Protein backbone atom coordinates (compact mmCIF):
# COMPACT_ATOMS: atom_id res chain seq x y z
CA UNK A 1 0.00 0.00 0.00
CA UNK A 2 1.27 3.46 -0.82
CA UNK A 3 0.21 7.06 -0.55
CA UNK A 4 -1.43 8.79 -3.53
CA UNK A 5 0.75 10.84 -5.86
CA UNK A 6 1.66 14.26 -4.38
CA UNK A 7 -0.66 17.09 -5.39
CA UNK A 8 1.24 19.86 -3.63
CA UNK A 9 4.76 20.25 -4.92
CA UNK A 10 5.84 23.36 -3.02
CA UNK A 11 8.73 23.34 -0.55
CA UNK A 12 7.47 25.53 2.31
CA UNK A 13 3.76 24.79 2.70
CA UNK A 14 0.92 27.27 2.48
CA UNK A 15 -1.40 29.16 4.79
CA UNK A 16 -4.73 27.81 3.55
CA UNK A 17 -6.58 26.17 6.46
CA UNK A 18 -10.29 26.93 6.88
CA UNK A 19 -11.76 27.35 10.38
CA UNK A 20 -15.47 27.24 11.21
CA UNK A 21 -16.48 28.23 14.74
CA UNK A 22 -18.88 25.97 16.65
CA UNK A 23 -21.33 28.88 17.11
CA UNK A 24 -21.73 29.45 13.36
CA UNK A 25 -25.47 29.44 12.60
CA UNK A 26 -26.81 26.55 10.49
CA UNK A 27 -26.84 27.00 6.74
CA UNK A 28 -30.32 25.47 6.42
CA UNK A 29 -33.22 25.45 8.87
CA UNK A 30 -36.10 23.25 7.71
CA UNK A 31 -39.71 23.57 8.92
CA UNK A 32 -39.54 20.12 10.58
CA UNK A 33 -36.75 21.28 12.89
CA UNK A 34 -33.87 19.78 10.91
CA UNK A 35 -30.80 21.99 10.57
CA UNK A 36 -27.80 21.48 8.32
CA UNK A 37 -24.34 22.95 8.84
CA UNK A 38 -21.93 23.03 5.89
CA UNK A 39 -18.73 22.13 7.76
CA UNK A 40 -16.70 21.40 4.62
CA UNK A 41 -18.45 21.89 1.31
CA UNK A 42 -17.52 20.82 -2.20
CA UNK A 43 -16.30 24.36 -2.79
CA UNK A 44 -14.20 24.70 0.37
CA UNK A 45 -12.43 21.33 -0.13
CA UNK A 46 -11.92 21.60 -3.87
CA UNK A 47 -14.16 18.58 -4.33
CA UNK A 48 -12.13 16.25 -2.08
CA UNK A 49 -15.03 15.61 0.30
CA UNK A 50 -18.15 17.17 1.79
CA UNK A 51 -18.82 17.11 5.54
CA UNK A 52 -22.15 18.21 6.98
CA UNK A 53 -23.60 18.27 10.49
CA UNK A 54 -27.29 17.41 10.48
CA UNK A 55 -29.49 17.97 13.53
CA UNK A 56 -32.86 16.27 13.11
CA UNK A 57 -35.87 17.07 15.24
CA UNK A 58 -38.09 14.40 16.78
CA UNK A 59 -39.86 12.18 14.24
CA UNK A 60 -37.97 13.79 11.32
CA UNK A 61 -38.41 11.69 8.16
CA UNK A 62 -34.82 11.85 6.80
CA UNK A 63 -34.27 10.20 3.41
CA UNK A 64 -35.93 7.05 2.06
CA UNK A 65 -33.93 4.22 0.46
CA UNK A 66 -31.60 5.36 -2.31
CA UNK A 67 -28.08 4.97 -3.71
CA UNK A 68 -25.43 7.13 -5.37
CA UNK A 69 -23.47 6.28 -8.53
CA UNK A 70 -20.52 8.63 -7.98
CA UNK A 71 -20.12 9.26 -4.23
CA UNK A 72 -19.88 7.28 -1.03
CA UNK A 73 -21.77 8.45 2.05
CA UNK A 74 -20.90 7.98 5.70
CA UNK A 75 -22.83 8.68 8.89
CA UNK A 76 -21.37 9.32 12.36
CA UNK A 77 -23.86 9.74 15.21
CA UNK A 78 -22.99 12.56 17.60
CA UNK A 79 -26.02 12.31 19.88
CA UNK A 80 -29.46 10.75 20.05
CA UNK A 81 -30.66 7.69 18.15
CA UNK A 82 -31.12 7.57 14.39
CA UNK A 83 -32.48 4.73 12.30
CA UNK A 84 -30.01 3.83 9.54
CA UNK A 85 -30.79 1.45 6.69
CA UNK A 86 -27.64 -0.43 5.66
CA UNK A 87 -29.12 -1.89 2.48
CA UNK A 88 -30.23 -5.05 4.26
CA UNK A 89 -31.95 -3.95 7.45
CA UNK A 90 -32.61 -0.99 9.73
CA UNK A 91 -30.11 -0.52 12.57
CA UNK A 92 -30.24 1.93 15.46
CA UNK A 93 -27.28 4.32 15.41
CA UNK A 94 -26.33 5.80 18.77
CA UNK A 95 -23.60 8.20 19.90
CA UNK A 96 -20.28 7.08 18.42
CA UNK A 97 -21.80 4.67 15.88
CA UNK A 98 -20.64 4.89 12.26
CA UNK A 99 -22.07 3.64 8.97
CA UNK A 100 -20.06 3.71 5.72
CA UNK A 101 -22.00 3.28 2.47
CA UNK A 102 -19.81 2.63 -0.61
CA UNK A 103 -20.76 3.92 -4.05
CA UNK A 104 -23.90 2.08 -5.19
CA UNK A 105 -24.87 1.01 -1.67
CA UNK A 106 -28.53 1.19 -0.70
CA UNK A 107 -29.14 3.31 2.40
CA UNK A 108 -31.68 5.50 4.19
CA UNK A 109 -32.06 7.30 7.50
CA UNK A 110 -34.79 8.69 9.73
CA UNK A 111 -35.44 9.79 13.30
CA UNK A 112 -38.29 7.68 14.69
CA UNK A 113 -37.70 8.82 18.26
CA UNK A 114 -39.29 11.59 20.30
CA UNK A 115 -35.85 13.14 20.83
CA UNK A 116 -33.53 15.08 18.53
CA UNK A 117 -30.52 13.46 16.86
CA UNK A 118 -27.26 14.97 15.67
CA UNK A 119 -24.93 13.34 13.14
CA UNK A 120 -22.16 14.01 10.68
CA UNK A 121 -22.63 13.08 7.02
CA UNK A 122 -19.53 12.68 4.85
CA UNK A 123 -19.60 12.47 1.05
CA UNK A 124 -16.54 11.41 -0.91
CA UNK A 125 -15.50 12.73 -3.29
CA UNK A 126 -17.06 16.07 -2.48
CA UNK A 127 -20.09 16.60 -4.67
CA UNK A 128 -22.00 19.92 -4.72
CA UNK A 129 -24.67 18.66 -2.28
CA UNK A 130 -25.63 22.13 -1.03
CA UNK A 131 -28.19 22.76 -3.77
CA UNK A 132 -29.69 19.35 -3.07
CA UNK A 133 -30.08 20.10 0.65
CA UNK A 134 -31.45 23.58 -0.04
CA UNK A 135 -34.02 22.66 -2.70
CA UNK A 136 -35.06 19.02 -2.20
CA UNK A 137 -38.21 19.98 -0.24
CA UNK A 138 -39.27 22.38 -3.00
CA UNK A 139 -38.83 19.73 -5.71
CA UNK A 140 -40.52 17.08 -3.56
CA UNK A 141 -43.62 19.29 -3.46
CA UNK A 142 -43.57 19.55 -7.26
CA UNK A 143 -43.12 15.80 -7.64
CA UNK A 144 -43.22 13.98 -10.94
CA UNK A 145 -40.60 14.38 -13.64
CA UNK A 146 -39.17 17.59 -12.18
CA UNK A 147 -38.37 15.79 -8.91
CA UNK A 148 -36.87 12.80 -10.71
CA UNK A 149 -34.63 15.03 -12.87
CA UNK A 150 -33.51 16.99 -9.79
CA UNK A 151 -32.64 13.75 -7.96
CA UNK A 152 -30.71 12.32 -10.94
CA UNK A 153 -28.83 15.63 -11.37
CA UNK A 154 -27.75 15.23 -7.73
CA UNK A 155 -26.76 11.55 -8.00
CA UNK A 156 -29.66 10.32 -5.88
CA UNK A 157 -31.46 7.24 -7.19
CA UNK A 158 -34.44 6.25 -5.05
CA UNK A 159 -35.90 2.73 -5.00
PDB file of N, CA, C and O in Angstrom, residues 43-105:
ATOM      1  N   UNK A  43     -17.077  23.182  -2.421  1.00  0.00           N
ATOM      2  CA  UNK A  43     -16.295  24.361  -2.786  1.00  0.00           C
ATOM      3  C   UNK A  43     -15.088  24.546  -1.866  1.00  0.00           C
ATOM      4  O   UNK A  43     -13.978  24.768  -2.337  1.00  0.00           O
ATOM      5  N   UNK A  44     -15.301  24.423  -0.566  1.00  0.00           N
ATOM      6  CA  UNK A  44     -14.204  24.699   0.369  1.00  0.00           C
ATOM      7  C   UNK A  44     -13.126  23.619   0.380  1.00  0.00           C
ATOM      8  O   UNK A  44     -12.004  23.876   0.804  1.00  0.00           O
ATOM      9  N   UNK A  45     -13.431  22.401  -0.093  1.00  0.00           N
ATOM     10  CA  UNK A  45     -12.426  21.330  -0.128  1.00  0.00           C
ATOM     11  C   UNK A  45     -11.912  21.052  -1.534  1.00  0.00           C
ATOM     12  O   UNK A  45     -11.160  20.096  -1.743  1.00  0.00           O
ATOM     13  N   UNK A  46     -12.332  21.850  -2.495  1.00  0.00           N
ATOM     14  CA  UNK A  46     -11.918  21.604  -3.871  1.00  0.00           C
ATOM     15  C   UNK A  46     -12.424  20.275  -4.398  1.00  0.00           C
ATOM     16  O   UNK A  46     -11.805  19.653  -5.252  1.00  0.00           O
ATOM     17  N   UNK A  47     -13.557  19.816  -3.870  1.00  0.00           N
ATOM     18  CA  UNK A  47     -14.161  18.575  -4.334  1.00  0.00           C
ATOM     19  C   UNK A  47     -13.592  17.313  -3.711  1.00  0.00           C
ATOM     20  O   UNK A  47     -13.958  16.211  -4.107  1.00  0.00           O
ATOM     21  N   UNK A  48     -12.706  17.444  -2.723  1.00  0.00           N
ATOM     22  CA  UNK A  48     -12.134  16.250  -2.084  1.00  0.00           C
ATOM     23  C   UNK A  48     -13.171  15.491  -1.271  1.00  0.00           C
ATOM     24  O   UNK A  48     -13.211  14.270  -1.287  1.00  0.00           O
ATOM     25  N   UNK A  49     -13.985  16.226  -0.511  1.00  0.00           N
ATOM     26  CA  UNK A  49     -15.034  15.609   0.302  1.00  0.00           C
ATOM     27  C   UNK A  49     -16.032  16.681   0.691  1.00  0.00           C
ATOM     28  O   UNK A  49     -15.781  17.874   0.513  1.00  0.00           O
ATOM     29  N   UNK A  50     -17.166  16.261   1.224  1.00  0.00           N
ATOM     30  CA  UNK A  50     -18.154  17.168   1.790  1.00  0.00           C
ATOM     31  C   UNK A  50     -18.523  16.648   3.162  1.00  0.00           C
ATOM     32  O   UNK A  50     -18.805  15.460   3.323  1.00  0.00           O
ATOM     33  N   UNK A  51     -18.488  17.504   4.171  1.00  0.00           N
ATOM     34  CA  UNK A  51     -18.818  17.114   5.544  1.00  0.00           C
ATOM     35  C   UNK A  51     -19.899  18.051   6.063  1.00  0.00           C
ATOM     36  O   UNK A  51     -19.745  19.280   6.028  1.00  0.00           O
ATOM     37  N   UNK A  52     -20.992  17.457   6.537  1.00  0.00           N
ATOM     38  CA  UNK A  52     -22.153  18.212   6.975  1.00  0.00           C
ATOM     39  C   UNK A  52     -22.602  17.708   8.340  1.00  0.00           C
ATOM     40  O   UNK A  52     -22.604  16.506   8.586  1.00  0.00           O
ATOM     41  N   UNK A  53     -22.995  18.642   9.207  1.00  0.00           N
ATOM     42  CA  UNK A  53     -23.597  18.271  10.491  1.00  0.00           C
ATOM     43  C   UNK A  53     -25.098  18.456  10.337  1.00  0.00           C
ATOM     44  O   UNK A  53     -25.568  19.530   9.957  1.00  0.00           O
ATOM     45  N   UNK A  54     -25.841  17.386  10.620  1.00  0.00           N
ATOM     46  CA  UNK A  54     -27.293  17.407  10.480  1.00  0.00           C
ATOM     47  C   UNK A  54     -27.913  17.162  11.844  1.00  0.00           C
ATOM     48  O   UNK A  54     -27.606  16.169  12.506  1.00  0.00           O
ATOM     49  N   UNK A  55     -28.750  18.096  12.278  1.00  0.00           N
ATOM     50  CA  UNK A  55     -29.490  17.972  13.527  1.00  0.00           C
ATOM     51  C   UNK A  55     -30.950  17.776  13.163  1.00  0.00           C
ATOM     52  O   UNK A  55     -31.572  18.679  12.585  1.00  0.00           O
ATOM     53  N   UNK A  56     -31.473  16.591  13.466  1.00  0.00           N
ATOM     54  CA  UNK A  56     -32.856  16.266  13.112  1.00  0.00           C
ATOM     55  C   UNK A  56     -33.745  16.380  14.340  1.00  0.00           C
ATOM     56  O   UNK A  56     -33.384  15.901  15.417  1.00  0.00           O
ATOM     57  N   UNK A  57     -34.902  16.988  14.169  1.00  0.00           N
ATOM     58  CA  UNK A  57     -35.869  17.069  15.239  1.00  0.00           C
ATOM     59  C   UNK A  57     -36.555  15.733  15.457  1.00  0.00           C
ATOM     60  O   UNK A  57     -36.376  14.788  14.678  1.00  0.00           O
ATOM     61  N   UNK A  58     -37.343  15.634  16.520  1.00  0.00           N
ATOM     62  CA  UNK A  58     -38.095  14.404  16.781  1.00  0.00           C
ATOM     63  C   UNK A  58     -38.974  14.025  15.589  1.00  0.00           C
ATOM     64  O   UNK A  58     -39.547  14.883  14.928  1.00  0.00           O
ATOM     65  N   UNK A  59     -39.012  12.729  15.298  1.00  0.00           N
ATOM     66  CA  UNK A  59     -39.858  12.176  14.236  1.00  0.00           C
ATOM     67  C   UNK A  59     -39.561  12.760  12.850  1.00  0.00           C
ATOM     68  O   UNK A  59     -40.414  12.740  11.970  1.00  0.00           O
ATOM     69  N   UNK A  60     -38.346  13.242  12.631  1.00  0.00           N
ATOM     70  CA  UNK A  60     -37.972  13.786  11.318  1.00  0.00           C
ATOM     71  C   UNK A  60     -37.823  12.647  10.315  1.00  0.00           C
ATOM     72  O   UNK A  60     -37.204  11.625  10.614  1.00  0.00           O
ATOM     73  N   UNK A  61     -38.370  12.802   9.114  1.00  0.00           N
ATOM     74  CA  UNK A  61     -38.410  11.695   8.163  1.00  0.00           C
ATOM     75  C   UNK A  61     -37.074  11.314   7.528  1.00  0.00           C
ATOM     76  O   UNK A  61     -36.910  10.185   7.087  1.00  0.00           O
ATOM     77  N   UNK A  62     -36.102  12.208   7.416  1.00  0.00           N
ATOM     78  CA  UNK A  62     -34.820  11.850   6.804  1.00  0.00           C
ATOM     79  C   UNK A  62     -34.950  11.583   5.320  1.00  0.00           C
ATOM     80  O   UNK A  62     -35.664  12.289   4.613  1.00  0.00           O
ATOM     81  N   UNK A  63     -34.259  10.547   4.838  1.00  0.00           N
ATOM     82  CA  UNK A  63     -34.273  10.198   3.410  1.00  0.00           C
ATOM     83  C   UNK A  63     -34.648   8.733   3.246  1.00  0.00           C
ATOM     84  O   UNK A  63     -34.128   7.873   3.952  1.00  0.00           O
ATOM     85  N   UNK A  64     -35.540   8.443   2.302  1.00  0.00           N
ATOM     86  CA  UNK A  64     -35.926   7.052   2.058  1.00  0.00           C
ATOM     87  C   UNK A  64     -34.825   6.340   1.269  1.00  0.00           C
ATOM     88  O   UNK A  64     -33.857   6.960   0.841  1.00  0.00           O
ATOM     89  N   UNK A  65     -34.981   5.055   1.040  1.00  0.00           N
ATOM     90  CA  UNK A  65     -33.930   4.217   0.461  1.00  0.00           C
ATOM     91  C   UNK A  65     -33.504   4.707  -0.925  1.00  0.00           C
ATOM     92  O   UNK A  65     -34.332   4.912  -1.812  1.00  0.00           O
ATOM     93  N   UNK A  66     -32.190   4.882  -1.058  1.00  0.00           N
ATOM     94  CA  UNK A  66     -31.604   5.362  -2.309  1.00  0.00           C
ATOM     95  C   UNK A  66     -30.147   4.911  -2.400  1.00  0.00           C
ATOM     96  O   UNK A  66     -29.614   4.307  -1.479  1.00  0.00           O
ATOM     97  N   UNK A  67     -29.510   5.226  -3.537  1.00  0.00           N
ATOM     98  CA  UNK A  67     -28.082   4.968  -3.714  1.00  0.00           C
ATOM     99  C   UNK A  67     -27.493   6.082  -4.565  1.00  0.00           C
ATOM    100  O   UNK A  67     -28.216   6.876  -5.173  1.00  0.00           O
ATOM    101  N   UNK A  68     -26.161   6.151  -4.564  1.00  0.00           N
ATOM    102  CA  UNK A  68     -25.430   7.132  -5.366  1.00  0.00           C
ATOM    103  C   UNK A  68     -24.502   6.389  -6.312  1.00  0.00           C
ATOM    104  O   UNK A  68     -23.910   5.381  -5.947  1.00  0.00           O
ATOM    105  N   UNK A  69     -24.342   6.902  -7.526  1.00  0.00           N
ATOM    106  CA  UNK A  69     -23.466   6.278  -8.527  1.00  0.00           C
ATOM    107  C   UNK A  69     -22.041   6.825  -8.497  1.00  0.00           C
ATOM    108  O   UNK A  69     -21.133   6.187  -9.019  1.00  0.00           O
ATOM    109  N   UNK A  70     -21.843   8.009  -7.902  1.00  0.00           N
ATOM    110  CA  UNK A  70     -20.520   8.629  -7.975  1.00  0.00           C
ATOM    111  C   UNK A  70     -19.906   8.999  -6.629  1.00  0.00           C
ATOM    112  O   UNK A  70     -18.749   9.415  -6.597  1.00  0.00           O
ATOM    113  N   UNK A  71     -20.644   8.860  -5.546  1.00  0.00           N
ATOM    114  CA  UNK A  71     -20.122   9.255  -4.234  1.00  0.00           C
ATOM    115  C   UNK A  71     -20.458   8.197  -3.185  1.00  0.00           C
ATOM    116  O   UNK A  71     -21.478   7.521  -3.274  1.00  0.00           O
ATOM    117  N   UNK A  72     -19.573   8.078  -2.208  1.00  0.00           N
ATOM    118  CA  UNK A  72     -19.884   7.279  -1.030  1.00  0.00           C
ATOM    119  C   UNK A  72     -20.488   8.230   0.001  1.00  0.00           C
ATOM    120  O   UNK A  72     -20.340   9.453  -0.091  1.00  0.00           O
ATOM    121  N   UNK A  73     -21.163   7.648   0.992  1.00  0.00           N
ATOM    122  CA  UNK A  73     -21.770   8.453   2.052  1.00  0.00           C
ATOM    123  C   UNK A  73     -21.528   7.747   3.372  1.00  0.00           C
ATOM    124  O   UNK A  73     -21.666   6.528   3.468  1.00  0.00           O
ATOM    125  N   UNK A  74     -21.150   8.524   4.366  1.00  0.00           N
ATOM    126  CA  UNK A  74     -20.903   7.979   5.701  1.00  0.00           C
ATOM    127  C   UNK A  74     -21.686   8.769   6.729  1.00  0.00           C
ATOM    128  O   UNK A  74     -21.921   9.970   6.559  1.00  0.00           O
ATOM    129  N   UNK A  75     -22.073   8.086   7.805  1.00  0.00           N
ATOM    130  CA  UNK A  75     -22.835   8.685   8.894  1.00  0.00           C
ATOM    131  C   UNK A  75     -22.110   8.424  10.205  1.00  0.00           C
ATOM    132  O   UNK A  75     -21.725   7.281  10.478  1.00  0.00           O
ATOM    133  N   UNK A  76     -21.953   9.459  11.025  1.00  0.00           N
ATOM    134  CA  UNK A  76     -21.371   9.322  12.358  1.00  0.00           C
ATOM    135  C   UNK A  76     -22.334   9.985  13.331  1.00  0.00           C
ATOM    136  O   UNK A  76     -22.612  11.187  13.218  1.00  0.00           O
ATOM    137  N   UNK A  77     -22.854   9.226  14.285  1.00  0.00           N
ATOM    138  CA  UNK A  77     -23.860   9.736  15.213  1.00  0.00           C
ATOM    139  C   UNK A  77     -23.174  10.470  16.362  1.00  0.00           C
ATOM    140  O   UNK A  77     -22.350   9.895  17.077  1.00  0.00           O
ATOM    141  N   UNK A  78     -23.534  11.745  16.524  1.00  0.00           N
ATOM    142  CA  UNK A  78     -22.986  12.563  17.599  1.00  0.00           C
ATOM    143  C   UNK A  78     -23.808  12.443  18.878  1.00  0.00           C
ATOM    144  O   UNK A  78     -23.258  12.380  19.967  1.00  0.00           O
ATOM    145  N   UNK A  79     -25.140  12.440  18.719  1.00  0.00           N
ATOM    146  CA  UNK A  79     -26.024  12.311  19.880  1.00  0.00           C
ATOM    147  C   UNK A  79     -27.393  11.839  19.421  1.00  0.00           C
ATOM    148  O   UNK A  79     -27.762  11.998  18.263  1.00  0.00           O
ATOM    149  N   UNK A  80     -28.137  11.260  20.357  1.00  0.00           N
ATOM    150  CA  UNK A  80     -29.465  10.751  20.051  1.00  0.00           C
ATOM    151  C   UNK A  80     -29.399   9.382  19.403  1.00  0.00           C
ATOM    152  O   UNK A  80     -28.364   8.710  19.408  1.00  0.00           O
ATOM    153  N   UNK A  81     -30.545   8.977  18.846  1.00  0.00           N
ATOM    154  CA  UNK A  81     -30.660   7.689  18.151  1.00  0.00           C
ATOM    155  C   UNK A  81     -31.280   7.929  16.782  1.00  0.00           C
ATOM    156  O   UNK A  81     -32.335   8.541  16.673  1.00  0.00           O
ATOM    157  N   UNK A  82     -30.621   7.427  15.754  1.00  0.00           N
ATOM    158  CA  UNK A  82     -31.116   7.566  14.395  1.00  0.00           C
ATOM    159  C   UNK A  82     -31.251   6.178  13.786  1.00  0.00           C
ATOM    160  O   UNK A  82     -30.433   5.291  14.053  1.00  0.00           O
ATOM    161  N   UNK A  83     -32.292   5.982  13.013  1.00  0.00           N
ATOM    162  CA  UNK A  83     -32.479   4.726  12.300  1.00  0.00           C
ATOM    163  C   UNK A  83     -31.722   4.822  10.980  1.00  0.00           C
ATOM    164  O   UNK A  83     -31.932   5.756  10.197  1.00  0.00           O
ATOM    165  N   UNK A  84     -30.824   3.868  10.758  1.00  0.00           N
ATOM    166  CA  UNK A  84     -30.013   3.829   9.544  1.00  0.00           C
ATOM    167  C   UNK A  84     -30.309   2.534   8.800  1.00  0.00           C
ATOM    168  O   UNK A  84     -30.296   1.459   9.396  1.00  0.00           O
ATOM    169  N   UNK A  85     -30.575   2.637   7.511  1.00  0.00           N
ATOM    170  CA  UNK A  85     -30.790   1.453   6.693  1.00  0.00           C
ATOM    171  C   UNK A  85     -29.478   1.144   5.992  1.00  0.00           C
ATOM    172  O   UNK A  85     -28.925   1.980   5.276  1.00  0.00           O
ATOM    173  N   UNK A  86     -28.951  -0.055   6.202  1.00  0.00           N
ATOM    174  CA  UNK A  86     -27.644  -0.431   5.660  1.00  0.00           C
ATOM    175  C   UNK A  86     -27.747  -1.219   4.349  1.00  0.00           C
ATOM    176  O   UNK A  86     -26.788  -1.851   3.937  1.00  0.00           O
ATOM    177  N   UNK A  87     -28.909  -1.174   3.728  1.00  0.00           N
ATOM    178  CA  UNK A  87     -29.125  -1.895   2.480  1.00  0.00           C
ATOM    179  C   UNK A  87     -29.749  -3.259   2.679  1.00  0.00           C
ATOM    180  O   UNK A  87     -30.292  -3.842   1.752  1.00  0.00           O
ATOM    181  N   UNK A  88     -29.681  -3.739   3.913  1.00  0.00           N
ATOM    182  CA  UNK A  88     -30.232  -5.051   4.256  1.00  0.00           C
ATOM    183  C   UNK A  88     -31.291  -4.958   5.342  1.00  0.00           C
ATOM    184  O   UNK A  88     -32.321  -5.620   5.284  1.00  0.00           O
ATOM    185  N   UNK A  89     -31.015  -4.099   6.335  1.00  0.00           N
ATOM    186  CA  UNK A  89     -31.951  -3.953   7.453  1.00  0.00           C
ATOM    187  C   UNK A  89     -31.731  -2.599   8.130  1.00  0.00           C
ATOM    188  O   UNK A  89     -30.702  -1.954   7.941  1.00  0.00           O
ATOM    189  N   UNK A  90     -32.718  -2.206   8.935  1.00  0.00           N
ATOM    190  CA  UNK A  90     -32.609  -0.986   9.730  1.00  0.00           C
ATOM    191  C   UNK A  90     -31.817  -1.287  10.994  1.00  0.00           C
ATOM    192  O   UNK A  90     -32.042  -2.310  11.642  1.00  0.00           O
ATOM    193  N   UNK A  91     -30.881  -0.414  11.328  1.00  0.00           N
ATOM    194  CA  UNK A  91     -30.107  -0.522  12.568  1.00  0.00           C
ATOM    195  C   UNK A  91     -30.251   0.796  13.320  1.00  0.00           C
ATOM    196  O   UNK A  91     -30.457   1.848  12.717  1.00  0.00           O
ATOM    197  N   UNK A  92     -30.167   0.726  14.643  1.00  0.00           N
ATOM    198  CA  UNK A  92     -30.237   1.933  15.458  1.00  0.00           C
ATOM    199  C   UNK A  92     -28.831   2.454  15.684  1.00  0.00           C
ATOM    200  O   UNK A  92     -27.992   1.763  16.268  1.00  0.00           O
ATOM    201  N   UNK A  93     -28.570   3.667  15.199  1.00  0.00           N
ATOM    202  CA  UNK A  93     -27.281   4.318  15.408  1.00  0.00           C
ATOM    203  C   UNK A  93     -27.360   5.205  16.631  1.00  0.00           C
ATOM    204  O   UNK A  93     -28.264   6.032  16.745  1.00  0.00           O
ATOM    205  N   UNK A  94     -26.410   5.002  17.536  1.00  0.00           N
ATOM    206  CA  UNK A  94     -26.330   5.802  18.765  1.00  0.00           C
ATOM    207  C   UNK A  94     -24.992   6.533  18.808  1.00  0.00           C
ATOM    208  O   UNK A  94     -24.109   6.273  17.994  1.00  0.00           O
ATOM    209  N   UNK A  95     -24.825   7.405  19.786  1.00  0.00           N
ATOM    210  CA  UNK A  95     -23.603   8.202  19.905  1.00  0.00           C
ATOM    211  C   UNK A  95     -22.359   7.344  19.678  1.00  0.00           C
ATOM    212  O   UNK A  95     -22.184   6.305  20.309  1.00  0.00           O
ATOM    213  N   UNK A  96     -21.524   7.782  18.730  1.00  0.00           N
ATOM    214  CA  UNK A  96     -20.282   7.082  18.424  1.00  0.00           C
ATOM    215  C   UNK A  96     -20.404   6.022  17.345  1.00  0.00           C
ATOM    216  O   UNK A  96     -19.392   5.525  16.862  1.00  0.00           O
ATOM    217  N   UNK A  97     -21.624   5.666  16.934  1.00  0.00           N
ATOM    218  CA  UNK A  97     -21.799   4.666  15.877  1.00  0.00           C
ATOM    219  C   UNK A  97     -21.525   5.291  14.507  1.00  0.00           C
ATOM    220  O   UNK A  97     -21.741   6.494  14.289  1.00  0.00           O
ATOM    221  N   UNK A  98     -21.064   4.441  13.585  1.00  0.00           N
ATOM    222  CA  UNK A  98     -20.637   4.891  12.265  1.00  0.00           C
ATOM    223  C   UNK A  98     -21.148   3.927  11.204  1.00  0.00           C
ATOM    224  O   UNK A  98     -21.111   2.716  11.398  1.00  0.00           O
ATOM    225  N   UNK A  99     -21.642   4.455  10.108  1.00  0.00           N
ATOM    226  CA  UNK A  99     -22.070   3.644   8.972  1.00  0.00           C
ATOM    227  C   UNK A  99     -21.416   4.198   7.715  1.00  0.00           C
ATOM    228  O   UNK A  99     -21.561   5.388   7.399  1.00  0.00           O
ATOM    229  N   UNK A 100     -20.662   3.358   6.998  1.00  0.00           N
ATOM    230  CA  UNK A 100     -20.062   3.713   5.717  1.00  0.00           C
ATOM    231  C   UNK A 100     -20.855   3.036   4.611  1.00  0.00           C
ATOM    232  O   UNK A 100     -21.092   1.823   4.666  1.00  0.00           O
ATOM    233  N   UNK A 101     -21.250   3.802   3.607  1.00  0.00           N
ATOM    234  CA  UNK A 101     -22.005   3.282   2.467  1.00  0.00           C
ATOM    235  C   UNK A 101     -21.183   3.519   1.198  1.00  0.00           C
ATOM    236  O   UNK A 101     -21.069   4.660   0.739  1.00  0.00           O
ATOM    237  N   UNK A 102     -20.586   2.463   0.628  1.00  0.00           N
ATOM    238  CA  UNK A 102     -19.809   2.630  -0.607  1.00  0.00           C
ATOM    239  C   UNK A 102     -20.687   3.088  -1.772  1.00  0.00           C
ATOM    240  O   UNK A 102     -21.918   3.001  -1.719  1.00  0.00           O
ATOM    241  N   UNK A 103     -20.053   3.543  -2.828  1.00  0.00           N
ATOM    242  CA  UNK A 103     -20.758   3.917  -4.050  1.00  0.00           C
ATOM    243  C   UNK A 103     -21.680   2.767  -4.463  1.00  0.00           C
ATOM    244  O   UNK A 103     -21.276   1.604  -4.447  1.00  0.00           O
ATOM    245  N   UNK A 104     -22.930   3.091  -4.765  1.00  0.00           N
ATOM    246  CA  UNK A 104     -23.899   2.083  -5.191  1.00  0.00           C
ATOM    247  C   UNK A 104     -24.639   1.407  -4.055  1.00  0.00           C
ATOM    248  O   UNK A 104     -25.582   0.656  -4.298  1.00  0.00           O
ATOM    249  N   UNK A 105     -24.241   1.668  -2.819  1.00  0.00           N
ATOM    250  CA  UNK A 105     -24.869   1.011  -1.669  1.00  0.00           C
ATOM    251  C   UNK A 105     -26.216   1.609  -1.311  1.00  0.00           C
ATOM    252  O   UNK A 105     -26.366   2.828  -1.196  1.00  0.00           O
TER     253      UNK A 105
END
